[in-house]
Amino acid sequence: MAAGLSLTYILIAGSFIAAAGGLLGSFALLRRMALVGDALSHVALPGIAIALMLNLNILWGSAVFLVVGTFFIWLVENKTKLPVDTVVGVFFALSLAIGALLATEEEILDALFGSIVDLSISDFWIAAILSLAIIIFILNYSKRFALTFISNDLARSTGLKPSILELGFLLIFALAVAVGIKLVGALLMGSVIIIPAAASRNIARSFNSYLFMSALIGVFASIAAILLSINYDLTPGPAFVLVAGALFFISIFFRKN
Amino acid sequence: MADEEKILEVRDLTVKVGNVALVENISFAVKKGETVLVIGPNGAGKTTLFRALIGSVPYFGEVKWGEGASIGYVPQKVDLERDLPITVREFFMLKTGNIGEAEVKEALLDVKLESEYAEKGISELSSGELQRILIAWAVLGHPKVLLFDEPTASIDVAGQETIYELLHNLQDTHDLTLIMISHDLTVVYKYATQVLCLNKEQICFGSPREVLTPEELSKLYGPELTFYHHLH
């Protein structure tokens, strides 16, 4: 642990990030944007590379690129009616290319796969506070998001504005990716958001349990991954994906219907 | 028609995708408590008209709802994923926020379903049950107007009769103005106070006995009707 933060801090930060990611993932699956969300996280890469060049915290670099990139994607989708996966696909490839040109190989590896065990105290507070803010925001708007993603027309008939809610959701999504990059890296951040929610969906019968189990499975996988990576000298990002992936396969056996 | 009686007034409504008009120059007015049936062949723009009324698609012209005219909407179909983890009670709560036991029971009773349905998952419902739940959802919070878009398939004739009776009862108990799309002309004669015939353009609007003359019907369903005559 290079920065000298105790394991407790790392576990708490990891849990917060995973809880926010899992919760967000429940809604991302409702919106059928599992793969889009995954690709979107790569938009952070040029921001990370620039932050590294300027010696800034990579979180700010990735946050700026993600938020601006997401807004731009929303705009292009709304103005051109291109399918969102086409738009994100183009942005994803561009970002990866720019990121690869700007950063060195070792830095790119850290950015791609994460390094939560090198957490600094400011990283800790940023991750904890932003994750908590994301959780509160999502819970506060959960009914509106759910209705919008289940049926745009039903949402509109009650006076909701789907396009504004979707922009709000995408921006929160971008923020969560920026925060999560420290834990699992840009390449695997999609997994923090998608896999726990996908496992939860297999076993949950009600919406409340769906949200709760998504967050819980994320937290469990995060704690297990951090402990595994410290004890066996593994990279935490891939360890998280393996634990969460295993939970997903187990959940298939408990699938309802 | 005095202004205060009107709950909806539509003037020169046109919805376009690119340069193609899905519906064109629709004008009609609805009074409180009426039952308006919208009829027309497939692809006539009936659902598009509804989506314009709730503001779901951009349009030209004017859609003026009366003061305080809250709307309940039952779409033709809702693309629910089969494994959507949400119970009927939670689905109701998406509209109302917190909801009391009595309200849930009343909403289910409105559509002739037992209170046990509150805890059922949306994905466990048959298509007929889901339609009732969507109707119950639409009238939650006591809207003044109910827009009902009838499904073209999947519900049998016996089931359909019950749905119309159910809507008719709801209209009485909830003091609703009902605007519905139907594919069944017998329903028009039984329930409608006004009928709007649509085939991209407005073919007719008025009381069923006045406007549903053989000439108007052949204008509306023209080629298909001729086709049927040839068959028999």
CSV table of C-alpha atoms in Angstrom, one decimal:
chain,number,residue,atom,x,y,z
A,1,MET,CA,0.0,0.0,0.0
A,2,ALA,CA,2.1,2.8,-1.4
A,3,ALA,CA,0.1,5.7,-0.1
A,4,GLY,CA,-0.1,4.2,3.4
A,5,LEU,CA,-3.8,4.2,3.9
A,6,SER,CA,-5.1,1.4,6.1
A,7,LEU,CA,-7.1,-1.4,4.7
A,8,THR,CA,-10.2,-0.1,6.5
A,9,TYR,CA,-10.2,3.0,4.3
A,10,ILE,CA,-9.7,1.1,1.2
A,11,LEU,CA,-12.6,-1.3,2.0
A,12,ILE,CA,-14.9,1.6,2.9
A,13,ALA,CA,-14.1,3.5,-0.3
A,14,GLY,CA,-14.5,0.3,-2.4
A,15,SER,CA,-17.8,-0.4,-0.7
A,16,PHE,CA,-19.2,3.1,-1.4
A,17,ILE,CA,-18.1,3.0,-5.0
A,18,ALA,CA,-19.6,-0.5,-5.6
A,19,ALA,CA,-22.9,0.4,-3.8
A,20,ALA,CA,-23.3,3.5,-6.0
A,21,GLY,CA,-22.4,1.4,-9.1
A,22,GLY,CA,-24.8,-1.4,-8.3
A,23,LEU,CA,-27.7,1.0,-7.6
A,24,LEU,CA,-27.0,2.8,-10.8
A,25,GLY,CA,-26.7,-0.5,-12.7
A,26,SER,CA,-30.3,-1.4,-11.7
A,27,PHE,CA,-31.5,1.5,-13.7
A,28,ALA,CA,-29.0,1.1,-16.5
A,29,LEU,CA,-30.4,-2.4,-17.0
A,30,LEU,CA,-34.0,-1.0,-17.0
A,31,ARG,CA,-32.8,1.4,-19.7
A,32,ARG,CA,-31.3,-1.5,-21.6
A,33,MET,CA,-27.9,0.3,-21.8
A,34,ALA,CA,-25.7,-2.5,-20.4
A,35,LEU,CA,-23.2,-2.4,-23.2
A,36,VAL,CA,-23.5,1.3,-23.9
A,37,GLY,CA,-22.6,2.0,-20.3
A,38,ASP,CA,-19.6,-0.2,-20.6
A,39,ALA,CA,-18.3,1.5,-23.6
A,40,LEU,CA,-19.1,4.9,-22.2
A,41,SER,CA,-16.6,4.4,-19.4
A,42,HIS,CA,-13.8,4.4,-21.9
A,43,VAL,CA,-14.5,8.0,-22.8
A,44,ALA,CA,-12.6,8.8,-19.5
A,45,LEU,CA,-9.3,7.7,-21.0
A,46,PRO,CA,-8.1,10.9,-22.7
A,47,GLY,CA,-9.0,12.8,-19.5
A,48,ILE,CA,-6.9,10.4,-17.4
A,49,ALA,CA,-4.0,10.8,-19.8
A,50,ILE,CA,-4.2,14.6,-19.7
A,51,ALA,CA,-4.5,14.6,-15.9
A,52,LEU,CA,-1.4,12.4,-15.7
A,53,MET,CA,0.5,14.8,-18.0
A,54,LEU,CA,-0.5,17.8,-15.9
A,55,ASN,CA,0.1,16.0,-12.6
A,56,LEU,CA,-3.6,16.3,-11.5
A,57,ASN,CA,-5.8,13.8,-9.8
A,58,ILE,CA,-7.0,11.5,-12.5
A,59,LEU,CA,-10.5,11.6,-11.1
A,60,TRP,CA,-10.9,15.2,-12.3
A,61,GLY,CA,-9.5,14.5,-15.7
A,62,SER,CA,-11.9,11.6,-16.2
A,63,ALA,CA,-14.9,13.4,-14.7
A,64,VAL,CA,-14.5,16.3,-17.0
A,65,PHE,CA,-14.2,14.1,-20.1
A,66,LEU,CA,-17.0,11.8,-19.1
A,67,VAL,CA,-19.5,14.6,-18.3
A,68,VAL,CA,-18.7,16.6,-21.4
A,69,GLY,CA,-18.6,13.4,-23.5
A,70,THR,CA,-21.9,12.2,-22.1
A,71,PHE,CA,-23.6,15.5,-22.7
A,72,PHE,CA,-22.3,15.4,-26.2
A,73,ILE,CA,-23.6,11.9,-26.8
A,74,TRP,CA,-27.0,12.9,-25.4
A,75,LEU,CA,-27.0,15.9,-27.7
A,76,VAL,CA,-26.1,13.9,-30.8
A,77,GLU,CA,-28.6,11.2,-30.0
A,78,ASN,CA,-31.4,13.7,-29.5
A,79,LYS,CA,-30.6,15.9,-32.5
A,80,THR,CA,-29.7,13.3,-35.1
A,81,LYS,CA,-31.8,10.3,-33.9
A,82,LEU,CA,-28.8,8.1,-34.4
A,83,PRO,CA,-29.0,5.0,-32.2
A,84,VAL,CA,-27.1,5.6,-29.0
A,85,ASP,CA,-24.8,2.6,-29.5
A,86,THR,CA,-23.6,4.0,-32.8
A,87,VAL,CA,-22.8,7.3,-31.2
A,88,VAL,CA,-21.1,5.7,-28.2
A,89,GLY,CA,-19.3,3.3,-30.4
A,90,VAL,CA,-17.6,6.1,-32.4
A,91,PHE,CA,-16.8,8.1,-29.2
A,92,PHE,CA,-15.4,5.0,-27.5
A,93,ALA,CA,-12.9,4.2,-30.3
A,94,LEU,CA,-11.9,7.9,-30.6
A,95,SER,CA,-11.3,8.1,-26.8
A,96,LEU,CA,-9.3,4.9,-26.6
A,97,ALA,CA,-7.1,6.0,-29.5
A,98,ILE,CA,-6.5,9.5,-28.0
A,99,GLY,CA,-5.8,8.0,-24.6
A,100,ALA,CA,-3.4,5.5,-26.0
A,101,LEU,CA,-1.5,8.3,-27.8
A,102,LEU,CA,-1.2,10.6,-24.8
A,103,ALA,CA,-0.3,8.2,-22.0
A,104,THR,CA,2.6,5.9,-21.4
A,105,GLU,CA,2.0,2.1,-21.3
A,106,GLU,CA,2.2,1.7,-17.5
A,107,GLU,CA,-0.1,4.6,-16.8
A,108,ILE,CA,-2.6,3.3,-19.3
A,109,LEU,CA,-2.6,-0.1,-17.6
A,110,ASP,CA,-3.4,1.5,-14.2
A,111,ALA,CA,-6.1,3.6,-15.8
A,112,LEU,CA,-7.5,0.6,-17.6
A,113,PHE,CA,-7.6,-1.8,-14.7
A,114,GLY,CA,-7.6,0.4,-11.6
A,115,SER,CA,-5.4,0.5,-8.5
A,116,ILE,CA,-7.5,1.1,-5.4
A,117,VAL,CA,-4.8,-0.3,-3.1
A,118,ASP,CA,-2.8,2.9,-3.9
A,119,LEU,CA,-5.6,5.1,-2.6
A,120,SER,CA,-4.6,8.5,-1.1
A,121,ILE,CA,-6.6,10.2,1.7
A,122,SER,CA,-8.0,12.8,-0.7
A,123,ASP,CA,-9.0,10.0,-3.1
A,124,PHE,CA,-10.8,8.3,-0.2
A,125,TRP,CA,-12.8,11.4,0.7
A,126,ILE,CA,-13.7,12.2,-2.9
A,127,ALA,CA,-14.8,8.6,-3.5
A,128,ALA,CA,-16.9,8.4,-0.3
A,129,ILE,CA,-18.6,11.8,-0.7
A,130,LEU,CA,-19.3,11.5,-4.4
A,131,SER,CA,-20.6,7.9,-4.1
A,132,LEU,CA,-22.8,8.9,-1.2
A,133,ALA,CA,-24.1,11.9,-3.3
A,134,ILE,CA,-24.8,9.5,-6.2
A,135,ILE,CA,-26.7,7.1,-3.9
A,136,ILE,CA,-28.8,9.8,-2.4
A,137,PHE,CA,-29.6,11.3,-5.8
A,138,ILE,CA,-30.6,7.9,-7.3
A,139,LEU,CA,-32.8,7.0,-4.4
A,140,ASN,CA,-34.5,10.4,-4.4
A,141,TYR,CA,-35.3,10.1,-8.1
A,142,SER,CA,-35.8,6.3,-8.3
A,143,LYS,CA,-39.5,6.3,-9.1
A,144,ARG,CA,-39.1,8.9,-11.8
A,145,PHE,CA,-36.2,7.1,-13.4
A,146,ALA,CA,-37.9,3.7,-13.1
A,147,LEU,CA,-41.1,5.0,-14.8
A,148,THR,CA,-39.2,6.8,-17.5
A,149,PHE,CA,-37.1,3.7,-18.4
A,150,ILE,CA,-40.0,1.3,-18.2
A,151,SER,CA,-42.2,3.4,-20.5
A,152,ASN,CA,-41.6,6.8,-21.9
A,153,ASP,CA,-45.2,7.3,-22.8
A,154,LEU,CA,-46.5,6.5,-19.3
A,155,ALA,CA,-43.9,8.8,-17.8
A,156,ARG,CA,-45.0,11.6,-20.2
A,157,SER,CA,-48.7,11.0,-19.4
A,158,THR,CA,-47.9,11.9,-15.7
A,159,GLY,CA,-46.1,15.1,-16.7
A,160,LEU,CA,-42.5,13.9,-16.4
A,161,LYS,CA,-39.9,15.1,-18.9
A,162,PRO,CA,-38.1,11.9,-20.1
A,163,SER,CA,-35.3,13.6,-22.0
A,164,ILE,CA,-34.3,15.7,-19.0
A,165,LEU,CA,-34.4,12.7,-16.7
A,166,GLU,CA,-32.3,10.7,-19.2
A,167,LEU,CA,-29.7,13.5,-19.3
A,168,GLY,CA,-29.6,13.6,-15.5
A,169,PHE,CA,-29.2,9.9,-15.4
A,170,LEU,CA,-26.4,9.8,-18.0
A,171,LEU,CA,-24.5,12.6,-16.1
A,172,ILE,CA,-24.8,10.7,-12.8
A,173,PHE,CA,-23.7,7.6,-14.7
A,174,ALA,CA,-20.6,9.5,-16.0
A,175,LEU,CA,-19.8,10.7,-12.5
A,176,ALA,CA,-20.0,7.2,-11.1
A,177,VAL,CA,-17.7,5.9,-13.8
A,178,ALA,CA,-15.2,8.7,-12.9
A,179,VAL,CA,-15.3,7.8,-9.2
A,180,GLY,CA,-15.1,4.0,-9.9
A,181,ILE,CA,-12.0,4.2,-12.2
A,182,LYS,CA,-9.8,4.1,-9.1
A,183,LEU,CA,-11.4,0.8,-8.0
A,184,VAL,CA,-11.5,-1.2,-11.2
A,185,GLY,CA,-10.2,1.1,-14.0
A,186,ALA,CA,-11.9,2.4,-17.1
A,187,LEU,CA,-12.0,-0.9,-18.9
A,188,LEU,CA,-13.8,-2.7,-16.2
A,189,MET,CA,-16.0,0.0,-14.6
A,190,GLY,CA,-18.9,-1.1,-16.7
A,191,SER,CA,-18.7,-4.4,-14.8
A,192,VAL,CA,-19.2,-2.6,-11.4
A,193,ILE,CA,-22.4,-1.1,-12.8
A,194,ILE,CA,-23.7,-4.1,-14.8
A,195,ILE,CA,-22.8,-7.4,-13.2
A,196,PRO,CA,-24.2,-6.9,-9.6
A,197,ALA,CA,-27.5,-5.5,-11.1
A,198,ALA,CA,-27.7,-8.4,-13.6
A,199,ALA,CA,-27.2,-10.9,-10.7
A,200,SER,CA,-29.7,-9.1,-8.6
A,201,ARG,CA,-32.3,-9.1,-11.3
A,202,ASN,CA,-32.1,-12.9,-11.5
A,203,ILE,CA,-33.2,-13.3,-7.9
A,204,ALA,CA,-35.2,-10.2,-7.0
A,205,ARG,CA,-39.0,-10.3,-7.2
A,206,SER,CA,-39.8,-6.7,-6.1
A,207,PHE,CA,-38.2,-3.4,-7.2
A,208,ASN,CA,-37.0,-2.6,-3.7
A,209,SER,CA,-35.2,-5.9,-3.3
A,210,TYR,CA,-33.8,-5.5,-6.8
A,211,LEU,CA,-32.1,-2.1,-5.8
A,212,PHE,CA,-31.0,-3.4,-2.4
A,213,MET,CA,-29.5,-6.6,-3.8
A,214,SER,CA,-27.7,-4.9,-6.6
A,215,ALA,CA,-25.9,-2.6,-4.1
A,216,LEU,CA,-25.3,-5.5,-1.7
A,217,ILE,CA,-23.8,-7.8,-4.3
A,218,GLY,CA,-21.6,-5.0,-5.5
A,219,VAL,CA,-20.3,-4.3,-1.9
A,220,PHE,CA,-19.7,-7.9,-1.3
A,221,ALA,CA,-17.7,-8.4,-4.5
A,222,SER,CA,-15.7,-5.3,-3.8
A,223,ILE,CA,-14.7,-6.3,-0.3
A,224,ALA,CA,-13.8,-9.8,-1.5
A,225,ALA,CA,-11.8,-8.4,-4.5
A,226,ILE,CA,-9.8,-6.0,-2.3
A,227,LEU,CA,-9.0,-8.7,0.2
A,228,LEU,CA,-8.0,-11.2,-2.5
A,229,SER,CA,-5.9,-8.7,-4.4
A,230,ILE,CA,-4.0,-7.7,-1.2
A,231,ASN,CA,-3.4,-11.3,0.0
A,232,TYR,CA,-2.5,-12.8,-3.4
A,233,ASP,CA,-1.0,-9.7,-5.0
A,234,LEU,CA,-3.7,-9.5,-7.8
A,235,THR,CA,-5.0,-6.4,-9.6
A,236,PRO,CA,-8.2,-5.5,-7.8
A,237,GLY,CA,-10.2,-4.6,-11.0
A,238,PRO,CA,-10.1,-8.1,-12.6
A,239,ALA,CA,-10.5,-9.7,-9.1
A,240,PHE,CA,-13.8,-7.7,-8.7
A,241,VAL,CA,-15.0,-8.9,-12.1
A,242,LEU,CA,-14.2,-12.5,-11.3
A,243,VAL,CA,-16.0,-12.4,-7.9
A,244,ALA,CA,-19.0,-10.5,-9.3
A,245,GLY,CA,-19.1,-12.8,-12.4
A,246,ALA,CA,-19.1,-15.9,-10.1
A,247,LEU,CA,-22.0,-14.4,-8.1
A,248,PHE,CA,-23.8,-13.8,-11.4
A,249,PHE,CA,-23.5,-17.4,-12.4
A,250,ILE,CA,-24.6,-18.6,-9.0
A,251,SER,CA,-27.7,-16.3,-9.3
A,252,ILE,CA,-28.7,-18.0,-12.5
A,253,PHE,CA,-29.6,-21.1,-10.5
A,254,PHE,CA,-31.9,-19.1,-8.3
A,255,ARG,CA,-33.6,-17.4,-11.2
A,256,LYS,CA,-37.3,-16.9,-10.7
A,257,ASN,CA,-39.8,-18.2,-13.4
B,1,MET,CA,-70.4,24.5,-27.4
B,2,ALA,CA,-69.7,26.8,-24.4
B,3,ASP,CA,-66.0,27.0,-23.5
B,4,GLU,CA,-66.4,25.9,-19.9
B,5,GLU,CA,-67.9,22.6,-21.0
B,6,LYS,CA,-65.0,21.7,-23.2
B,7,ILE,CA,-62.3,19.5,-21.8
B,8,LEU,CA,-60.3,19.2,-25.0
B,9,GLU,CA,-60.0,21.2,-28.1
B,10,VAL,CA,-57.9,20.2,-31.0
B,11,ARG,CA,-57.3,22.5,-34.0
B,12,ASP,CA,-55.5,21.7,-37.2
B,13,LEU,CA,-53.3,19.1,-35.6
B,14,THR,CA,-50.6,17.7,-37.9
B,15,VAL,CA,-47.8,15.3,-36.9
B,16,LYS,CA,-45.0,14.8,-39.4
B,17,VAL,CA,-42.0,12.5,-39.6
B,18,GLY,CA,-39.6,14.3,-42.0
B,19,ASN,CA,-42.0,15.4,-44.8
B,20,VAL,CA,-44.5,12.6,-44.3
B,21,ALA,CA,-47.6,13.4,-42.4
B,22,LEU,CA,-48.8,10.7,-40.0
B,23,VAL,CA,-52.0,12.6,-39.2
B,24,GLU,CA,-53.0,15.8,-40.9
B,25,ASN,CA,-55.4,18.7,-40.1
B,26,ILE,CA,-57.3,17.1,-37.3
B,27,SER,CA,-59.9,19.3,-35.5
B,28,PHE,CA,-62.4,18.3,-32.9
B,29,ALA,CA,-63.6,19.2,-29.4
B,30,VAL,CA,-64.7,17.0,-26.5
B,31,LYS,CA,-67.1,17.9,-23.7
B,32,LYS,CA,-66.9,16.7,-20.2
B,33,GLY,CA,-68.3,13.3,-19.6
B,34,GLU,CA,-68.3,12.3,-23.3
B,35,THR,CA,-67.2,9.0,-24.7
B,36,VAL,CA,-65.3,9.6,-27.9
B,37,LEU,CA,-64.3,6.7,-30.1
B,38,VAL,CA,-61.5,7.1,-32.6
B,39,ILE,CA,-61.8,4.6,-35.4
B,40,GLY,CA,-59.9,4.0,-38.6
B,41,PRO,CA,-57.8,1.3,-40.4
B,42,ASN,CA,-54.4,0.1,-39.3
B,43,GLY,CA,-51.8,2.8,-39.8
B,44,ALA,CA,-54.4,5.6,-39.9
B,45,GLY,CA,-52.5,7.5,-37.2
B,46,LYS,CA,-54.8,6.7,-34.2
B,47,THR,CA,-52.0,6.0,-31.8
B,48,THR,CA,-50.0,9.0,-33.2
B,49,LEU,CA,-52.9,11.2,-32.4
B,50,PHE,CA,-53.0,10.0,-28.8
B,51,ARG,CA,-49.2,10.5,-28.4
B,52,ALA,CA,-49.6,14.0,-29.7
B,53,LEU,CA,-52.5,14.6,-27.1
B,54,ILE,CA,-50.2,13.6,-24.2
B,55,GLY,CA,-47.3,15.6,-25.7
B,56,SER,CA,-45.2,12.6,-26.5
B,57,VAL,CA,-44.5,13.6,-30.1
B,58,PRO,CA,-44.0,17.1,-31.6
B,59,TYR,CA,-46.9,18.4,-33.6
B,60,PHE,CA,-48.2,21.4,-35.5
B,61,GLY,CA,-51.5,23.0,-34.6
B,62,GLU,CA,-53.2,23.3,-31.2
B,63,VAL,CA,-54.0,20.9,-28.5
B,64,LYS,CA,-55.9,22.7,-25.7
B,65,TRP,CA,-56.8,20.8,-22.6
B,66,GLY,CA,-59.5,22.3,-20.3
B,67,GLU,CA,-58.4,23.7,-17.0
B,68,GLY,CA,-57.3,21.0,-14.5
B,69,ALA,CA,-57.8,18.3,-17.1
B,70,SER,CA,-55.5,15.7,-15.7
B,71,ILE,CA,-55.0,12.7,-18.1
B,72,GLY,CA,-54.8,9.0,-17.5
B,73,TYR,CA,-53.3,7.1,-20.4
B,74,VAL,CA,-53.5,3.4,-21.3
B,75,PRO,CA,-51.0,2.7,-24.1
B,76,GLN,CA,-51.7,0.1,-26.7
B,77,LYS,CA,-48.8,-1.9,-25.4
B,78,VAL,CA,-46.0,-1.5,-22.9
B,79,ASP,CA,-42.8,-3.3,-23.8
B,80,LEU,CA,-42.2,-4.8,-20.4
B,81,GLU,CA,-39.3,-7.1,-20.2
B,82,ARG,CA,-40.3,-10.6,-19.0
B,83,ASP,CA,-38.1,-10.6,-15.9
B,84,LEU,CA,-38.9,-7.0,-14.8
B,85,PRO,CA,-38.6,-7.2,-11.0
B,86,ILE,CA,-41.5,-5.0,-9.9
B,87,THR,CA,-44.7,-5.8,-8.1
B,88,VAL,CA,-48.1,-4.4,-9.0
B,89,ARG,CA,-48.1,-2.3,-5.8
B,90,GLU,CA,-44.6,-0.9,-6.6
B,91,PHE,CA,-45.8,-0.2,-10.2
B,92,PHE,CA,-48.7,1.9,-8.7
B,93,MET,CA,-46.2,3.7,-6.4
B,94,LEU,CA,-44.2,4.9,-9.5
B,95,LYS,CA,-47.2,7.1,-10.1
B,96,THR,CA,-48.5,8.0,-6.7
B,97,GLY,CA,-45.5,7.9,-4.4
B,98,ASN,CA,-46.6,6.3,-1.2
B,99,ILE,CA,-49.9,4.5,-1.5
B,100,GLY,CA,-52.2,3.2,1.3
B,101,GLU,CA,-53.6,-0.3,1.6
B,102,ALA,CA,-57.1,0.9,1.0
B,103,GLU,CA,-56.1,2.8,-2.2
B,104,VAL,CA,-54.4,-0.3,-3.7
B,105,LYS,CA,-57.4,-2.4,-2.9
B,106,GLU,CA,-59.7,0.2,-4.4
B,107,ALA,CA,-57.6,0.5,-7.6
B,108,LEU,CA,-57.6,-3.2,-8.1
B,109,LEU,CA,-61.3,-3.4,-7.4
B,110,ASP,CA,-61.9,-0.8,-10.1
B,111,VAL,CA,-60.6,-3.2,-12.6
B,112,LYS,CA,-62.3,-6.3,-11.0
B,113,LEU,CA,-59.1,-7.8,-9.7
B,114,GLU,CA,-58.7,-9.2,-6.2
B,115,SER,CA,-56.4,-7.5,-3.7
B,116,GLU,CA,-53.9,-10.4,-3.8
B,117,TYR,CA,-52.7,-9.0,-7.2
B,118,ALA,CA,-50.9,-6.2,-5.3
B,119,GLU,CA,-48.0,-8.5,-4.5
B,120,LYS,CA,-47.8,-10.2,-7.9
B,121,GLY,CA,-44.9,-9.4,-10.1
B,122,ILE,CA,-45.8,-7.5,-13.3
B,123,SER,CA,-44.1,-10.1,-15.3
B,124,GLU,CA,-46.3,-12.9,-13.9
B,125,LEU,CA,-49.5,-11.3,-15.3
B,126,SER,CA,-51.3,-12.5,-18.4
B,127,SER,CA,-51.8,-9.9,-21.2
B,128,GLY,CA,-55.4,-9.4,-20.1
B,129,GLU,CA,-54.5,-8.9,-16.5
B,130,LEU,CA,-51.7,-6.5,-17.5
B,131,GLN,CA,-54.1,-4.5,-19.4
B,132,ARG,CA,-56.4,-4.2,-16.4
B,133,ILE,CA,-53.4,-3.2,-14.3
B,134,LEU,CA,-52.5,-0.5,-16.8
B,135,ILE,CA,-56.1,0.8,-16.7
B,136,ALA,CA,-56.0,0.8,-12.9
B,137,TRP,CA,-52.7,2.7,-13.1
B,138,ALA,CA,-54.1,5.2,-15.5
B,139,VAL,CA,-57.1,6.1,-13.2
B,140,LEU,CA,-54.9,6.3,-10.0
B,141,GLY,CA,-55.0,9.8,-8.7
B,142,HIS,CA,-58.5,10.4,-10.3
B,143,PRO,CA,-57.7,12.0,-13.7
B,144,LYS,CA,-60.5,13.8,-15.5
B,145,VAL,CA,-59.8,12.2,-18.8
B,146,LEU,CA,-58.9,8.6,-19.7
B,147,LEU,CA,-57.2,7.9,-23.1
B,148,PHE,CA,-57.5,4.2,-23.9
B,149,ASP,CA,-55.6,2.8,-26.8
B,150,GLU,CA,-57.0,-0.6,-27.5
B,151,PRO,CA,-54.6,-3.4,-28.3
B,152,THR,CA,-55.0,-4.8,-31.8
B,153,ALA,CA,-54.3,-8.4,-30.8
B,154,SER,CA,-53.8,-10.8,-27.9
B,155,ILE,CA,-57.1,-10.3,-26.1
B,156,ASP,CA,-60.1,-12.4,-27.0
B,157,VAL,CA,-63.5,-11.1,-27.9
B,158,ALA,CA,-65.1,-12.2,-24.6
B,159,GLY,CA,-62.3,-10.4,-22.8
B,160,GLN,CA,-62.8,-7.3,-24.9
B,161,GLU,CA,-66.4,-7.0,-24.0
B,162,THR,CA,-65.5,-7.1,-20.3
B,163,ILE,CA,-62.9,-4.3,-20.9
B,164,TYR,CA,-65.5,-2.0,-22.5
B,165,GLU,CA,-68.0,-2.7,-19.7
B,166,LEU,CA,-65.3,-2.1,-17.2
B,167,LEU,CA,-64.3,1.2,-18.8
B,168,HIS,CA,-68.0,2.2,-18.9
B,169,ASN,CA,-68.3,1.5,-15.2
B,170,LEU,CA,-65.1,3.4,-14.4
B,171,GLN,CA,-66.5,6.3,-16.4
B,172,ASP,CA,-69.5,6.5,-14.2
B,173,THR,CA,-67.8,5.9,-10.8
B,174,HIS,CA,-64.8,8.2,-11.6
B,175,ASP,CA,-66.7,10.9,-13.5
B,176,LEU,CA,-64.4,10.4,-16.5
B,177,THR,CA,-64.3,11.7,-20.0
B,178,LEU,CA,-63.3,8.8,-22.1
B,179,ILE,CA,-61.4,9.0,-25.4
B,180,MET,CA,-60.6,5.6,-26.8
B,181,ILE,CA,-59.3,3.9,-29.9
B,182,SER,CA,-61.3,0.9,-31.0
B,183,HIS,CA,-61.1,-1.5,-33.9
B,184,ASP,CA,-64.6,-2.8,-33.2
B,185,LEU,CA,-67.5,-0.9,-34.9
B,186,THR,CA,-70.2,-2.5,-32.6
B,187,VAL,CA,-68.5,-0.8,-29.7
B,188,VAL,CA,-69.0,2.5,-31.4
B,189,TYR,CA,-72.8,2.2,-31.5
B,190,LYS,CA,-73.0,0.8,-28.0
B,191,TYR,CA,-70.9,3.3,-26.1
B,192,ALA,CA,-69.8,6.3,-28.1
B,193,THR,CA,-71.4,9.8,-27.9
B,194,GLN,CA,-69.0,11.0,-30.5
B,195,VAL,CA,-66.9,9.3,-33.1
B,196,LEU,CA,-63.8,10.5,-34.9
B,197,CYS,CA,-63.0,8.7,-38.1
B,198,LEU,CA,-59.4,8.9,-39.0
B,199,ASN,CA,-57.3,7.8,-42.0
B,200,LYS,CA,-54.4,10.2,-41.8
B,201,GLU,CA,-56.9,12.9,-42.4
B,202,GLN,CA,-60.1,13.4,-40.5
B,203,ILE,CA,-62.9,11.6,-42.4
B,204,CYS,CA,-65.7,12.5,-40.0
B,205,PHE,CA,-66.5,13.7,-36.5
B,206,GLY,CA,-69.9,13.6,-34.9
B,207,SER,CA,-72.5,11.3,-33.2
B,208,PRO,CA,-72.3,7.8,-34.5
B,209,ARG,CA,-75.7,7.8,-36.1
B,210,GLU,CA,-75.1,11.0,-37.9
B,211,VAL,CA,-71.7,10.3,-39.3
B,212,LEU,CA,-71.3,6.6,-39.7
B,213,THR,CA,-73.2,6.4,-43.0
B,214,PRO,CA,-72.2,3.7,-45.5
B,215,GLU,CA,-70.6,6.4,-47.6
B,216,GLU,CA,-68.3,7.6,-44.8
B,217,LEU,CA,-67.4,4.0,-43.8
B,218,SER,CA,-66.4,3.1,-47.3
B,219,LYS,CA,-64.4,6.3,-47.5
B,220,LEU,CA,-62.7,5.3,-44.2
B,221,TYR,CA,-62.1,1.6,-44.8
B,222,GLY,CA,-62.6,1.8,-48.6
B,223,PRO,CA,-60.5,-0.8,-50.4
B,224,GLU,CA,-60.7,-3.3,-47.5
B,225,LEU,CA,-64.4,-3.1,-47.3
B,226,THR,CA,-64.7,-3.7,-51.0
B,227,PHE,CA,-62.3,-6.6,-50.6
B,228,TYR,CA,-64.6,-8.2,-48.0
B,229,HIS,CA,-67.7,-7.8,-50.3
B,230,HIS,CA,-65.9,-9.6,-53.0
B,231,LEU,CA,-65.1,-12.4,-50.6
B,232,HIS,CA,-68.7,-13.1,-49.6
